[in-house]
Every structure is written in C-alpha cells, then in structure tokens.
C-alpha cells in the first residue's frame, strides 16, 4: 500500500520523495514554472534553427492550387467543410443542385473543441459535442440548421458519445469521475435532462453508442480490453428496453452492425484471434445462431467492417500492412470476395460513408511522402477513382528522391520478428503516414525507423498479447533489439541514435533508454506514462481499473508488483538515485512535453519523472551530463491543445526537431570530418550523413 510518500507492499518498503507533487499544488506549479523557464532559456539558444524549421515545415503545407472540398453524400444531400483562418465552416446543398450553399455549422464560433458531429435522420438538426480544453468529455448541443436561435444543450452531464434515435430523441453516454463512460441515457433533446432515462449502466466497461449502417438500430457497445457486450435499441420502437445481442464472455470481443434481415458481427469467438465476420437473423442474434461469413486467411486481421446494400467492405491488416477486401452480398456473385488494388506503401483509413444504397466506398490514403488523398472505389466496376490528390511541393520536398524499406528484426527470445519501417533517401540500403516533423530530418539525410514492437496490434491479437501483463518487458526488449539492429547494420550508431514516443509509446522509449542508456544520444517523450507503479496502485486515478487487463494489478499479485517496479521509468530513476555509486554512463538528452490539463498522464506524474531525472543528473559525472528540457502547456491535455491552431502546432514540432538536431550536431560534424575520402565519395555527403543519423519511433 501507499501511505503518503511511503510505498510498502509484498515485503518491500521505500520512500517516494516527490509524491508530494500530487497534493501540493503550489509546489507543482512552482516546479512547472521553473522547468518552463529553463526550457525557454534552452530554446533561445536554438531560436534561429527553430525559426528556420518552422518556415520549412510551413512551406510543406503550401499548395499551388487550393483543392476543392470533396462533398460527403447522405440521403440526397452533399456536405463539405471549408477551412478559414478562424477554423472550419461546414456547408451543404442538395445533391446535383445548383442552389446556393447553406451554412450548417460554423465551428470557428464555438467556444471549445468540437468533437463528434451527427445529423438527425431528417437532416433538419445537427448535434455536436463541445469539449473544454484538456477534457475528454463535453457538452451535447443540438442546433436547427438554418436557424439563428442558440443551440439547445443537454446540461449538467459529462457527455462522451451520442447518437440520434429519431429526430426528437438522442442516446448518449455519460462519464464517471474516472473518465469512464459508464452509462447510457435516452431522452428528448428539447426536454431537461431530469426527464431523460438511464437505460444501461456497466460497472467495468467503456460504453459508446453508434448506429447501424441501415439506421435500424442504435448499438450500446460495452467494451473492456478483453471482452464485449452489445445491446441494441430498435429505432422503430425506441421506448422498448435495449435488447442484448450476446452476454459477455471472457476473452471474446464482438462488434455489431445490421443489414436488411440479419446482424453482421465482427468477433474473436471460437479462437478467431484476428477476428472473423459472422451473421445471424435479426430475431435471434446471439452466439448459438452465428454463421461464419468471412474467416480471414492466416496473417490477415480484420480491423473494421462497413456495410452497404450490395457489399461488405473489410479493412484488413496483412502482415502489418493495409489491405481492403470487398465481399458481394447480393445477386449472382454473392459470397465472392476481391481485394482493392492499393498503391504500394499506402495506409488506408475508412472515409465518411453515410449512404447505404451506393456502389462506391470512400477511403483516405496516407503516405509518408504526400498529403492525405481521397479515393472512391467502385465496387461493381472494381476501379479506384481519385477525388483529391495533393502531393508535397516538389521544390520543398521531392518525394522521388526518397524510399520506404521494411526490415524484420529477430527478437532476443527468437519468438517474434519485429517489423521496422525505414524512411530514407534512395540509395541507402508499416504503417507510415505523413508527419511534418520527420520531413526536415529526412531532407538532412536522417533515417527514420518506425518500430512496430510487441504490445501493438499491427500483427494481430497475439502480437498485442505478447507485450502486456507478465510479458510486458518484451515491448522494451524489442525497442532495444531494433536500436541494436540499426547500429549493427550501419544505419546509425549510439552517439547518433535518437528516439521518440507518445503516452505508452513514450514509456517504452523511456524504459528502454534507462535499461540501455549507452544506445541513445537523445529521446523525446510526449505526454509520457512513466509513473506506472503509482498509477496502478491507485484505483481513484482515471483509467487505472480498466488498465489492469493490460498492466496487471500490483495490489493482487507480487509478480505483477515486482515486474512493474522493475520496468517503470520513474522507479528505475528512483533506484539510480538511491544507489551509493555515481553513474558513469550518461543518460540520453531528454525533451519532455506535457499538459497541465492532461487527464490520462497527469502533470504531477510527469513532474515527478523529470524531477527524479534531474536528481540522477546531479549524481552523474559532470562530463557525462546531457540536456534535460521539459515543457508543460498550461492549457494542454493528453493530446495537446486543439485551440493552438496550425501555427502553434508547427512551432511545437519545430522546437522538437531543433532539439534533436542540436543534440547530434556536434557529433555529426566530428564524424564527418574523420570519414575517409573514399567512403564519402562512394556514398555522397547526404547519404553518409544518413548512414550515421537515425530517429527511432516506437509504435504501440
């Protein structure tokens, strides 16, 4: 148990000297102010570089011709958004009409962050959720399109998700104090919340609500990390109690949609670790009536399904890469399945497909060397139709000079082959997407390696299971093994190896860097989950109880307690501070970014980690000490500050890239000066730089 700053459990006892930062707000704010002042002083040193990088990344966004918005079609209406300096503005008009556009919603005039948006069945009203900065729940609002009246609000509830039941009725989930949406309420949106009815409460699961593609049912989806339970509300009988599809079973997940007279269910039942698609009659939707419709091939994982009147679209991961399959469900070809021809290196995201009775599906293609592009796929004619393609400006970044390579790294236990995606200039030698912060590094000859380590989901459920609970250390070992591979193959070397991660990915980078500080020159951690033991010992913290299935419960298991105490980055640092010896191995240079309003990795936990890192630096031989820079945005949440706008986000990216360049620049120049002339001539200066500079990103 934890009493104040003392941890005593399973025969162990120690003092946590920085735990007071949780309760002493004055001390926390003072600490954050001091760290922010130190960060300001550091970035003054790199001010010119940061300004140059900001301009460079801003130029990547410049387009010669602004592309026309691609409308999304629903029930005879075309909807689209236009970007303004104040924010997006949403419009519509009747399909095939030349009528003037009609304003639907001006998001720039809304105070807060606009999240989910949903149209009423008759398209007369629009509902939306508005979150205060940093919060993960918001206020549900309903606005009549074309009206100048202020929107109605569902007041005094923490709304998380919502769905229209009919034109007058909404179903929505409500968050509890642990940020878990634990109940569903249904009511007339014009009426006060006191008249709304709670139709379902779940003691452990995350609940969200959605609607089947044919609009027949609202689904109440109750999910944990390991199992599912789904109820449905019949929109033709909205006052009837929700109907259970299938009672929860340990280890079985399922997701439901509806098509004409049957339910389509994506499930992991019957040992289908990478999910299969089954059907059952509307009247008897439970598991005894499930019939296999699509069982994936070995190595395939069905991640998402979209239903249309004549087709089923399945979004698949195949060996970690994107694939899309179309299954015919009507006519002579019913049951036939074909693959959509995708461009190489493309990551596919489902588009907005609101219409059910159409023969084309919209998808978004993402590529590390281009802006997102929009394609429609004609499922009958089997051809891709480009709707919006926006390459990077060739003057700023010529994509033809760069390549993508996948390599496989054998894990130390020889139980896994870790896929690693390398972004690099041509001539050197999973899920890459365009990231502006990597382009300046690539232009300067760096190699960017994306490690798809165990604990992630790219290679299926078993790959995820192999990096959690009592085998969680596989994740950190994989990061280390990939870093060693990159050095052994000559892609980088320890003095030039940098790494970055976010949230749990940041924890993986931090843990690996503390296990093997000799492998990394610098690391960047965004909203890092680094005080793992403190979090998992405190059930009052948001998400702790639901995360027991991922990390384990240290209060119930000595093995779990000892394992988390071993790998938790904060505990690693605490042990270094308690050691009687002064460290001779330099810790990597460190940049940490966090938000004071973060509800997942609270600022006091990040402050504890940074403070303990500083204590270790104070005990490190002076010649080995490297920079530690920590910034905490007072208005930031776990995912940053949505109100910063594009310019603010670019400034943050520019500071991060300037930090990485600043940390390796001295070593770069030294190594380049001693390279023999033959090697430089053979590789070319740019490729020589790439040979020794690398950025490793952990994807979990």
XYZ file of C-alpha atoms in Angstrom:
700
model
C 0.000 0.000 0.000
C 0.992 3.670 -0.304
C 0.852 5.932 2.749
C 1.869 9.487 1.910
C 5.298 9.157 0.308
C 5.937 5.614 1.594
C 5.305 2.521 -0.516
C 5.104 -0.753 1.404
C 3.891 -3.950 -0.232
C 4.870 -7.561 -0.781
C 7.737 -7.375 1.686
C 9.230 -4.215 0.167
C 9.292 -0.680 1.514
C 10.693 2.561 0.149
C 10.152 6.307 0.178
C 8.953 8.297 -2.826
C 10.422 11.759 -2.212
C 8.456 13.516 -4.979
C 4.977 12.121 -4.293
C 4.026 15.409 -2.587
C 3.735 16.983 -6.058
C 0.380 15.236 -6.378
C -1.259 17.086 -3.493
C 0.852 20.234 -3.114
C -0.468 22.363 -5.965
C 1.738 25.321 -5.086
C 4.863 23.174 -5.224
C 3.735 21.629 -8.518
C 3.023 24.977 -10.169
C 6.329 26.384 -8.943
C 8.140 23.358 -10.312
C 6.397 23.611 -13.690
C 7.191 27.339 -13.907
C 10.868 26.693 -13.195
C 11.053 23.937 -15.812
C 9.279 26.097 -18.399
C 11.733 28.937 -17.709
C 14.626 26.536 -18.184
C 13.069 25.320 -21.463
C 12.650 28.912 -22.677
C 16.325 29.544 -21.993
C 17.311 26.390 -23.899
C 15.197 27.208 -26.952
C 16.619 30.737 -27.074
C 19.873 29.001 -27.912
C 18.259 27.251 -30.875
C 15.935 30.126 -31.815
C 17.302 30.643 -35.337
C 17.214 26.924 -36.089
C 13.647 26.670 -34.763
C 12.506 29.613 -36.909
C 14.117 28.045 -39.969
C 12.440 24.702 -39.286
C 9.077 26.389 -38.729
C 9.325 28.071 -42.143
C 10.454 24.814 -43.727
C 7.507 22.826 -42.363
C 5.076 25.615 -43.170
C 6.332 25.509 -46.766
C 5.486 21.796 -46.885
C 1.860 22.793 -46.356
C 1.884 25.346 -49.144
C -0.184 24.344 -52.169
C -0.149 25.887 -55.614
C -3.901 25.460 -56.027
C -6.237 25.034 -53.094
C -8.108 21.769 -53.712
C -11.868 21.935 -53.848
C -13.605 20.194 -50.948
C -14.864 16.698 -51.702
C -18.503 16.540 -50.529
C -19.806 13.639 -48.455
C -23.205 12.478 -49.678
C -26.085 11.406 -47.429
C -29.759 10.970 -48.313
C -29.598 13.315 -51.290
C -27.541 15.991 -49.527
C -23.911 16.995 -50.131
C -21.944 18.090 -47.055
C -18.486 19.629 -47.029
C -16.158 21.799 -44.941
C -14.098 24.831 -45.861
C -11.075 25.985 -43.898
C -10.893 29.584 -42.745
C -8.277 31.399 -40.607
C -10.717 31.064 -37.693
C -11.407 27.357 -38.193
C -13.581 25.018 -40.295
C -17.024 26.012 -41.558
C -19.497 23.313 -42.633
C -21.911 23.709 -45.561
C -24.406 21.674 -47.585
C -26.660 21.710 -50.633
C -28.978 19.277 -52.339
C -27.137 16.724 -54.458
C -26.890 17.693 -58.161
C -28.422 21.077 -57.295
C -27.051 24.491 -58.231
C -28.714 26.114 -55.236
C -26.588 28.418 -53.057
C -24.727 26.617 -50.296
C -26.404 26.513 -46.878
C -24.484 27.060 -43.651
C -24.667 24.001 -41.407
C -22.238 24.861 -38.604
C -19.514 27.456 -38.107
C -17.082 25.661 -35.819
C -14.909 28.764 -35.516
C -17.640 30.454 -33.455
C -17.870 27.641 -30.929
C -16.012 28.086 -27.654
C -14.154 24.841 -27.015
C -13.138 21.842 -29.100
C -15.726 20.427 -31.476
C -15.709 16.630 -31.352
C -18.330 14.286 -32.751
C -20.975 15.733 -35.091
C -24.168 13.940 -36.088
C -27.121 14.762 -38.352
C -30.700 13.967 -37.365
C -32.441 11.378 -39.588
C -34.463 14.110 -41.339
C -31.345 16.323 -41.743
C -33.108 19.211 -40.004
C -30.883 19.251 -36.917
C -27.211 18.789 -36.164
C -25.933 17.561 -32.803
C -22.349 18.024 -31.654
C -20.186 17.563 -28.594
C -18.080 20.511 -27.339
C -15.163 19.792 -25.010
C -13.345 22.307 -22.842
C -9.589 22.334 -23.482
C -7.945 19.251 -21.995
C -11.198 17.497 -21.120
C -12.226 14.206 -22.706
C -15.943 14.729 -22.128
C -18.089 17.635 -23.209
C -21.494 19.271 -23.557
C -24.008 17.844 -26.020
C -25.599 20.567 -28.166
C -28.362 20.445 -30.795
C -28.777 23.159 -33.423
C -31.502 23.577 -36.020
C -29.811 24.046 -39.384
C -30.620 27.448 -40.836
C -31.943 28.827 -37.550
C -30.410 31.824 -35.818
C -31.546 30.576 -32.412
C -28.839 29.433 -29.991
C -28.349 25.655 -29.772
C -30.138 23.598 -27.150
C -27.840 21.944 -24.603
C -28.065 18.746 -22.598
C -26.827 20.361 -19.405
C -25.170 19.066 -16.257
C -23.906 15.810 -17.761
C -20.429 14.758 -18.917
C -21.357 13.606 -22.418
C -18.852 11.347 -24.178
C -20.577 9.923 -27.258
C -24.070 10.254 -28.703
C -26.366 9.013 -31.455
C -29.747 10.029 -32.824
C -32.527 7.549 -32.092
C -35.066 9.564 -34.066
C -35.478 13.244 -34.908
C -36.534 14.132 -31.365
C -34.595 11.589 -29.315
C -30.896 11.168 -28.572
C -28.947 8.439 -26.790
C -25.714 9.490 -25.123
C -23.071 8.138 -22.753
C -22.027 9.848 -19.518
C -18.539 9.782 -17.943
C -17.941 8.991 -14.287
C -15.182 10.516 -12.126
C -12.632 8.027 -13.542
C -13.313 9.352 -17.074
C -15.040 6.101 -17.992
C -18.358 6.424 -19.833
C -20.325 4.005 -17.673
C -23.988 4.683 -18.512
C -26.338 5.382 -21.403
C -29.178 7.879 -21.204
C -32.013 8.373 -23.684
C -34.339 11.340 -23.904
C -35.973 14.082 -25.939
C -33.298 16.644 -26.588
C -35.740 19.518 -26.118
C -36.553 18.336 -22.582
C -34.443 18.836 -19.442
C -32.027 16.062 -18.545
C -34.105 15.207 -15.467
C -36.686 13.701 -17.817
C -34.129 11.528 -19.599
C -33.950 7.824 -18.764
C -30.883 5.777 -17.855
C -31.245 2.644 -19.988
C -27.978 0.879 -19.189
C -25.131 1.038 -16.639
C -21.965 -1.060 -16.809
C -19.689 -1.474 -13.752
C -16.433 -2.125 -15.660
C -16.687 -1.419 -19.394
C -16.208 1.633 -21.584
C -19.535 2.382 -23.259
C -20.109 4.138 -26.542
C -23.181 4.394 -28.735
C -23.383 4.161 -32.513
C -25.917 3.397 -35.227
C -26.121 0.512 -37.636
C -25.470 1.378 -41.259
C -29.084 0.712 -42.262
C -30.195 3.028 -39.385
C -32.419 0.326 -37.912
C -30.683 0.088 -34.513
C -28.688 2.207 -32.071
C -25.982 -0.014 -30.595
C -24.785 0.232 -26.990
C -21.220 -1.062 -27.103
C -19.764 -2.100 -23.730
C -16.081 -2.923 -24.215
C -13.150 -3.794 -21.984
C -9.675 -4.564 -23.280
C -10.601 -8.255 -23.433
C -14.355 -8.665 -23.905
C -17.535 -7.095 -25.261
C -21.257 -6.904 -24.652
C -23.647 -5.158 -27.036
C -27.261 -4.065 -26.603
C -29.441 -2.549 -29.319
C -32.265 -0.012 -29.293
C -34.748 -0.519 -32.108
C -35.348 2.873 -33.723
C -38.782 1.598 -34.759
C -39.607 1.023 -31.070
C -37.358 3.474 -29.176
C -39.222 3.144 -25.873
C -38.616 -0.605 -25.636
C -35.792 -1.739 -23.304
C -32.442 -2.329 -25.047
C -32.025 -5.905 -26.313
C -28.893 -7.925 -25.518
C -27.095 -9.411 -28.525
C -24.766 -11.774 -26.648
C -23.808 -11.940 -22.957
C -20.204 -11.101 -22.118
C -17.701 -13.956 -22.249
C -14.119 -13.659 -21.018
C -11.730 -13.222 -23.917
C -14.445 -12.742 -26.550
C -14.838 -9.394 -28.281
C -17.527 -8.552 -30.809
C -18.916 -5.560 -32.728
C -22.351 -5.416 -34.370
C -23.918 -3.906 -37.497
C -27.181 -4.672 -39.285
C -28.078 -5.417 -42.902
C -31.691 -5.976 -44.050
C -32.826 -9.048 -42.061
C -29.645 -10.021 -40.247
C -26.920 -8.820 -37.943
C -23.302 -8.809 -39.087
C -20.919 -9.369 -36.178
C -17.139 -8.996 -36.168
C -15.865 -11.266 -33.405
C -12.911 -13.072 -31.871
C -15.116 -16.020 -30.798
C -14.156 -19.641 -31.446
C -10.450 -18.859 -31.285
C -10.572 -16.289 -34.091
C -7.742 -14.197 -32.605
C -7.664 -11.918 -35.625
C -11.471 -11.739 -35.856
C -13.962 -13.224 -38.257
C -17.261 -11.990 -39.682
C -20.449 -13.865 -38.795
C -24.146 -13.321 -39.466
C -27.320 -14.129 -37.504
C -31.040 -13.443 -38.046
C -32.426 -10.199 -36.610
C -34.795 -12.121 -34.327
C -32.076 -14.453 -32.963
C -28.767 -12.558 -32.884
C -26.979 -14.495 -30.101
C -23.934 -16.719 -30.480
C -25.715 -20.065 -30.998
C -27.094 -18.637 -34.256
C -23.845 -17.168 -35.576
C -22.806 -18.418 -39.009
C -19.332 -17.808 -40.413
C -19.417 -15.337 -43.289
C -15.739 -14.429 -43.679
C -12.812 -16.105 -41.924
C -9.528 -14.310 -42.663
C -6.525 -16.052 -44.158
C -3.536 -16.723 -41.858
C -1.644 -13.448 -41.369
C -4.743 -11.326 -42.025
C -6.559 -9.404 -39.283
C -9.983 -7.861 -39.946
C -9.891 -4.459 -38.228
C -13.107 -2.823 -39.408
C -16.181 -3.560 -41.491
C -18.537 -1.254 -43.423
C -21.883 -2.441 -44.773
C -23.610 -1.387 -47.985
C -26.789 -2.682 -49.566
C -24.919 -4.933 -52.027
C -21.441 -5.187 -50.496
C -19.439 -5.611 -47.312
C -16.113 -3.759 -47.108
C -13.444 -5.194 -44.793
C -10.383 -3.210 -43.707
C -7.583 -5.683 -43.096
C -4.042 -5.744 -41.775
C -1.991 -8.203 -43.837
C 1.406 -8.841 -42.320
C 1.097 -5.415 -40.696
C 0.274 -3.601 -43.972
C -3.078 -2.180 -45.091
C -5.408 -4.207 -47.301
C -9.069 -3.750 -48.234
C -11.437 -6.557 -49.269
C -14.928 -6.331 -50.774
C -17.488 -9.119 -50.377
C -20.579 -9.209 -52.581
C -23.778 -9.978 -50.648
C -26.446 -9.735 -53.369
C -27.042 -11.222 -56.803
C -25.258 -13.955 -58.697
C -21.859 -13.043 -57.256
C -22.978 -13.178 -53.603
C -20.151 -14.550 -51.480
C -17.407 -13.528 -53.908
C -14.500 -11.603 -52.339
C -11.882 -9.465 -54.060
C -9.035 -7.183 -52.969
C -8.959 -3.465 -53.720
C -5.757 -2.614 -55.674
C -3.832 -0.247 -53.381
C -0.760 1.829 -54.277
C 2.441 0.481 -52.635
C 3.285 1.880 -49.212
C -0.253 3.164 -48.635
C -2.013 3.202 -45.285
C -5.790 3.145 -45.676
C -8.342 4.820 -43.422
C -12.111 4.464 -43.938
C -13.710 7.599 -45.313
C -17.104 9.059 -44.403
C -19.603 6.692 -45.999
C -23.046 7.752 -44.814
C -25.064 6.377 -47.737
C -26.111 2.743 -47.557
C -27.589 2.319 -51.056
C -24.482 3.124 -53.130
C -21.956 1.010 -55.022
C -18.841 3.047 -54.163
C -16.877 3.325 -50.941
C -14.740 6.317 -49.967
C -11.282 5.818 -48.478
C -8.412 8.039 -47.387
C -4.919 7.022 -48.480
C -1.965 8.111 -46.372
C 1.683 8.036 -47.361
C 4.782 9.374 -45.591
C 5.777 11.496 -48.588
C 2.410 13.018 -49.555
C -0.615 14.693 -48.035
C -3.649 12.502 -47.438
C -5.551 11.741 -50.637
C -9.190 10.774 -51.107
C -10.307 7.943 -53.389
C -13.657 6.360 -54.196
C -13.697 2.697 -55.116
C -16.422 1.478 -57.462
C -17.251 -1.945 -56.022
C -19.106 -3.116 -59.139
C -16.658 -1.904 -61.776
C -13.711 -2.611 -59.450
C -11.796 0.589 -60.091
C -10.311 3.352 -57.961
C -11.433 6.903 -58.702
C -9.227 9.731 -57.375
C -11.195 12.546 -55.748
C -8.449 14.618 -54.183
C -4.676 14.200 -54.538
C -2.319 16.728 -53.012
C 1.420 15.989 -53.335
C 4.059 17.830 -51.358
C 5.603 20.815 -53.166
C 8.441 19.345 -55.253
C 10.561 22.436 -54.634
C 10.413 21.828 -50.888
C 10.424 18.027 -50.847
C 10.899 15.867 -53.938
C 9.308 12.550 -52.964
C 11.003 10.789 -55.884
C 14.309 11.093 -54.016
C 13.076 9.083 -51.019
C 12.120 5.496 -50.392
C 10.387 3.199 -47.868
C 12.004 -0.044 -46.801
C 10.695 -2.687 -44.438
C 13.142 -4.799 -42.480
C 12.474 -7.525 -39.917
C 14.392 -7.779 -36.656
C 14.516 -11.067 -34.751
C 13.703 -10.533 -31.078
C 16.173 -11.693 -28.441
C 13.838 -14.505 -27.351
C 13.546 -15.563 -31.017
C 9.761 -15.701 -30.592
C 8.992 -12.705 -32.762
C 10.124 -10.955 -35.933
C 9.714 -7.217 -35.320
C 8.660 -5.235 -38.402
C 10.512 -1.946 -38.804
C 9.594 0.659 -41.414
C 12.550 2.744 -42.614
C 12.018 6.148 -44.231
C 15.156 7.300 -46.006
C 16.779 8.802 -49.062
C 17.087 6.478 -52.029
C 20.303 4.544 -52.409
C 20.710 3.612 -48.716
C 20.333 0.260 -48.053
C 4.274 -0.496 -41.554
C 2.296 1.904 -41.205
C 3.917 5.128 -42.261
C 1.951 8.346 -42.613
C 2.979 11.879 -43.471
C 4.417 13.645 -40.436
C 5.798 17.127 -40.949
C 8.313 16.704 -38.124
C 10.108 13.864 -39.968
C 10.481 15.638 -43.329
C 13.178 18.130 -42.182
C 15.172 15.211 -40.763
C 14.851 13.206 -43.970
C 15.973 16.216 -46.003
C 19.086 16.389 -43.803
C 19.883 12.768 -44.505
C 18.451 11.124 -41.415
C 16.834 7.694 -41.437
C 13.502 7.441 -39.608
C 12.735 3.952 -38.284
C 9.220 3.078 -37.082
C 9.392 0.002 -34.848
C 6.142 -1.987 -34.617
C 7.007 -3.678 -31.332
C 5.085 -6.315 -29.378
C 2.192 -4.837 -27.446
C 0.930 -3.100 -30.585
C -1.799 -4.519 -32.800
C -0.305 -4.434 -36.312
C 0.352 -8.193 -36.407
C -2.821 -9.314 -34.671
C -4.118 -10.017 -31.185
C -1.327 -12.445 -30.263
C 1.269 -9.796 -31.115
C -0.580 -7.464 -28.745
C -0.842 -10.128 -26.029
C 2.894 -10.823 -26.273
C 3.592 -7.310 -24.984
C 1.372 -6.963 -21.929
C 0.927 -8.217 -18.360
C 3.761 -10.542 -17.238
C 5.492 -10.358 -20.640
C 5.326 -6.555 -20.876
C 9.123 -6.338 -20.916
C 9.028 -7.799 -24.440
C 7.994 -4.308 -25.574
C 11.114 -2.671 -24.143
C 13.372 -5.509 -25.270
C 12.021 -5.076 -28.815
C 12.865 -1.357 -28.770
C 16.404 -2.190 -27.627
C 16.766 -5.006 -30.171
C 15.670 -2.711 -33.019
C 18.105 0.004 -31.890
C 20.943 -2.538 -31.763
C 19.975 -3.844 -35.216
C 20.059 -0.330 -36.690
C 23.548 0.152 -35.283
C 24.816 -3.284 -36.359
C 23.549 -2.720 -39.902
C 25.237 0.675 -40.107
C 22.014 2.707 -40.264
C 23.045 4.598 -37.119
C 25.266 4.385 -34.057
C 24.675 5.091 -30.365
C 26.096 8.617 -30.407
C 23.582 9.483 -33.129
C 20.599 7.350 -32.166
C 17.556 9.357 -31.120
C 14.103 8.058 -30.205
C 10.636 9.457 -29.630
C 7.283 8.201 -28.369
C 3.916 9.341 -27.031
C 1.976 8.180 -23.962
C 2.551 4.403 -23.570
C 4.963 4.586 -26.508
C 6.924 7.224 -24.582
C 7.036 4.864 -21.612
C 8.517 2.159 -23.854
C 11.210 4.549 -25.098
C 11.990 5.801 -21.581
C 12.195 2.283 -20.128
C 14.436 1.083 -22.963
C 16.688 4.145 -22.688
C 17.099 3.639 -18.936
C 17.865 -0.065 -19.368
C 20.392 0.792 -22.102
C 21.409 4.467 -21.851
C 24.507 3.666 -23.896
C 22.320 3.114 -27.002
C 20.711 6.547 -27.282
C 22.026 10.072 -27.751
C 18.665 11.755 -27.071
C 14.991 10.925 -26.581
C 11.749 12.906 -26.855
C 8.729 11.934 -24.749
C 5.235 13.365 -25.324
C 2.634 13.048 -22.528
C 4.633 10.103 -21.177
C 3.090 7.387 -18.998
C 6.202 6.983 -16.844
C 4.995 6.624 -13.235
C 3.382 3.248 -13.893
C 3.511 1.776 -10.392
C 1.950 4.841 -8.772
C -0.878 4.749 -11.319
C -1.611 1.053 -10.973
C -1.628 1.233 -7.167
C -4.255 3.992 -7.125
C -7.744 2.936 -8.201
C -9.025 6.500 -7.826
C -6.990 7.654 -10.828
C -8.722 7.765 -14.217
C -8.374 4.581 -16.283
C -6.443 2.574 -13.641
C -9.072 -0.115 -13.078
C -9.754 -0.601 -16.776
C -5.994 -0.852 -17.456
C -5.478 -3.813 -15.088
C -6.065 -6.074 -18.098
C -3.055 -4.503 -19.823
C -0.569 -3.988 -16.983
C -1.881 -6.252 -14.226
C -2.975 -5.404 -10.671
C 0.075 -4.935 -8.395
C -2.115 -4.998 -5.298
C -3.227 -8.557 -6.022
C -0.034 -10.090 -7.405
C 3.523 -9.914 -6.092
C 4.791 -10.930 -9.528
C 2.985 -8.010 -11.183
C 4.157 -5.607 -8.468
C 7.804 -6.642 -8.826
C 7.664 -6.542 -12.625
C 6.165 -3.036 -12.817
C 8.585 -1.812 -10.120
C 11.429 -3.118 -12.278
C 10.476 -1.523 -15.611
C 8.580 1.645 -14.591
C 10.814 4.530 -15.733
C 10.206 6.516 -12.553
C 11.166 3.546 -10.375
C 14.297 2.963 -12.454
C 15.337 6.552 -11.804
C 14.473 6.303 -8.108
C 16.744 3.277 -7.733
C 19.565 5.107 -9.505
C 19.206 7.968 -7.028
C 19.224 5.575 -4.078
C 22.371 3.855 -5.302
C 25.618 4.572 -3.457
C 27.618 4.800 -6.673
C 27.827 7.744 -9.064
C 26.731 6.819 -12.585
C 29.454 6.906 -15.206
C 27.072 6.154 -18.100
C 25.455 9.329 -19.358
C 21.702 9.360 -19.641
C 20.426 10.457 -23.050
C 19.493 14.076 -23.568
C 15.789 14.396 -22.838
C 12.919 16.565 -24.067
C 9.565 16.042 -22.303
C 6.298 17.720 -23.267
C 3.165 17.547 -21.121
C -0.111 19.357 -20.397
C -1.388 20.695 -17.115
C -4.916 19.557 -18.024
C -3.917 16.045 -19.059
C -6.468 13.650 -17.570
C -4.597 10.470 -18.546
C -0.994 11.154 -17.604
C -1.398 13.938 -15.031
C 1.160 16.738 -14.906
C 2.257 15.801 -11.376
C 3.391 12.366 -12.559
C 5.429 13.841 -15.408
C 6.877 16.428 -12.988
C 7.946 13.607 -10.628
C 9.709 11.839 -13.503
C 11.504 14.988 -14.665
C 12.476 15.851 -11.088
C 13.926 12.384 -10.482
C 15.827 12.560 -13.788
C 17.367 15.820 -12.572
C 18.390 14.119 -9.312
C 20.160 11.426 -11.347
C 21.909 14.077 -13.465
C 23.157 15.713 -10.271
C 24.801 12.403 -9.362
C 26.261 11.808 -12.828
C 29.869 12.584 -13.663
C 29.838 16.140 -14.930
C 31.421 15.233 -18.279
C 28.558 12.827 -18.958
C 25.611 15.104 -18.193
C 23.364 15.972 -21.139
C 20.488 18.402 -21.595
C 17.119 17.919 -19.922
C 14.322 20.150 -21.241
C 10.735 19.904 -20.012
C 7.758 21.967 -21.159
C 4.256 21.874 -19.673
C 1.465 23.650 -21.569
C -0.899 25.203 -19.036
C -3.856 24.742 -21.427
C -2.752 21.389 -22.835
C -4.365 17.975 -22.439
C -3.148 14.480 -23.266
C -3.424 15.140 -26.991
C -2.097 18.693 -26.860
C -4.120 21.877 -27.172
C -6.660 21.828 -30.012
C -7.022 25.599 -29.761
C -3.395 26.264 -30.723
C -4.193 26.109 -34.414
C -1.855 25.053 -37.184
C 0.769 27.699 -36.424
C 1.030 26.711 -32.767
C 1.376 23.019 -33.623
C 4.092 23.782 -36.161
C 6.002 25.803 -33.551
C 5.939 22.817 -31.193
C 7.145 20.498 -33.958
C 9.916 22.922 -34.906
C 11.160 23.024 -31.307
C 11.237 19.224 -31.137
C 13.193 18.892 -34.385
C 15.596 21.661 -33.352
C 16.229 19.763 -30.096
C 17.096 16.567 -31.982
C 19.355 18.385 -34.440
C 21.028 20.351 -31.660
C 21.789 17.208 -29.663
C 23.545 15.371 -32.505
C 25.004 18.286 -34.480
C 28.367 18.385 -32.730
C 28.880 14.663 -33.141
C 27.790 14.836 -36.776
C 30.436 17.354 -37.649
C 33.120 15.412 -35.818
C 32.287 12.127 -37.545
C 32.009 13.680 -40.983
C 35.434 15.248 -40.597
C 37.132 11.898 -39.972
C 35.335 9.914 -42.696
C 37.815 8.878 -45.320
C 37.505 10.443 -48.723
C 36.746 7.140 -50.481
C 33.717 6.443 -48.273
C 32.354 9.949 -48.742
C 32.847 9.723 -52.473
C 31.123 6.331 -52.656
C 28.114 7.307 -50.585
C 27.824 11.003 -51.275
C 27.754 13.524 -48.438
C 23.996 13.298 -47.937
C 23.966 9.513 -47.758
C 26.971 9.499 -45.450
C 25.021 11.651 -43.059
C 22.071 9.284 -43.306
C 24.319 6.338 -42.587
C 25.033 7.648 -39.107
C 21.934 9.591 -38.065
C 18.709 7.921 -37.023
C 15.370 8.577 -35.330
C 13.580 5.571 -33.812
C 9.832 5.791 -33.188
C 8.093 3.153 -31.082
C 4.571 2.341 -32.283
C 2.351 0.603 -29.708
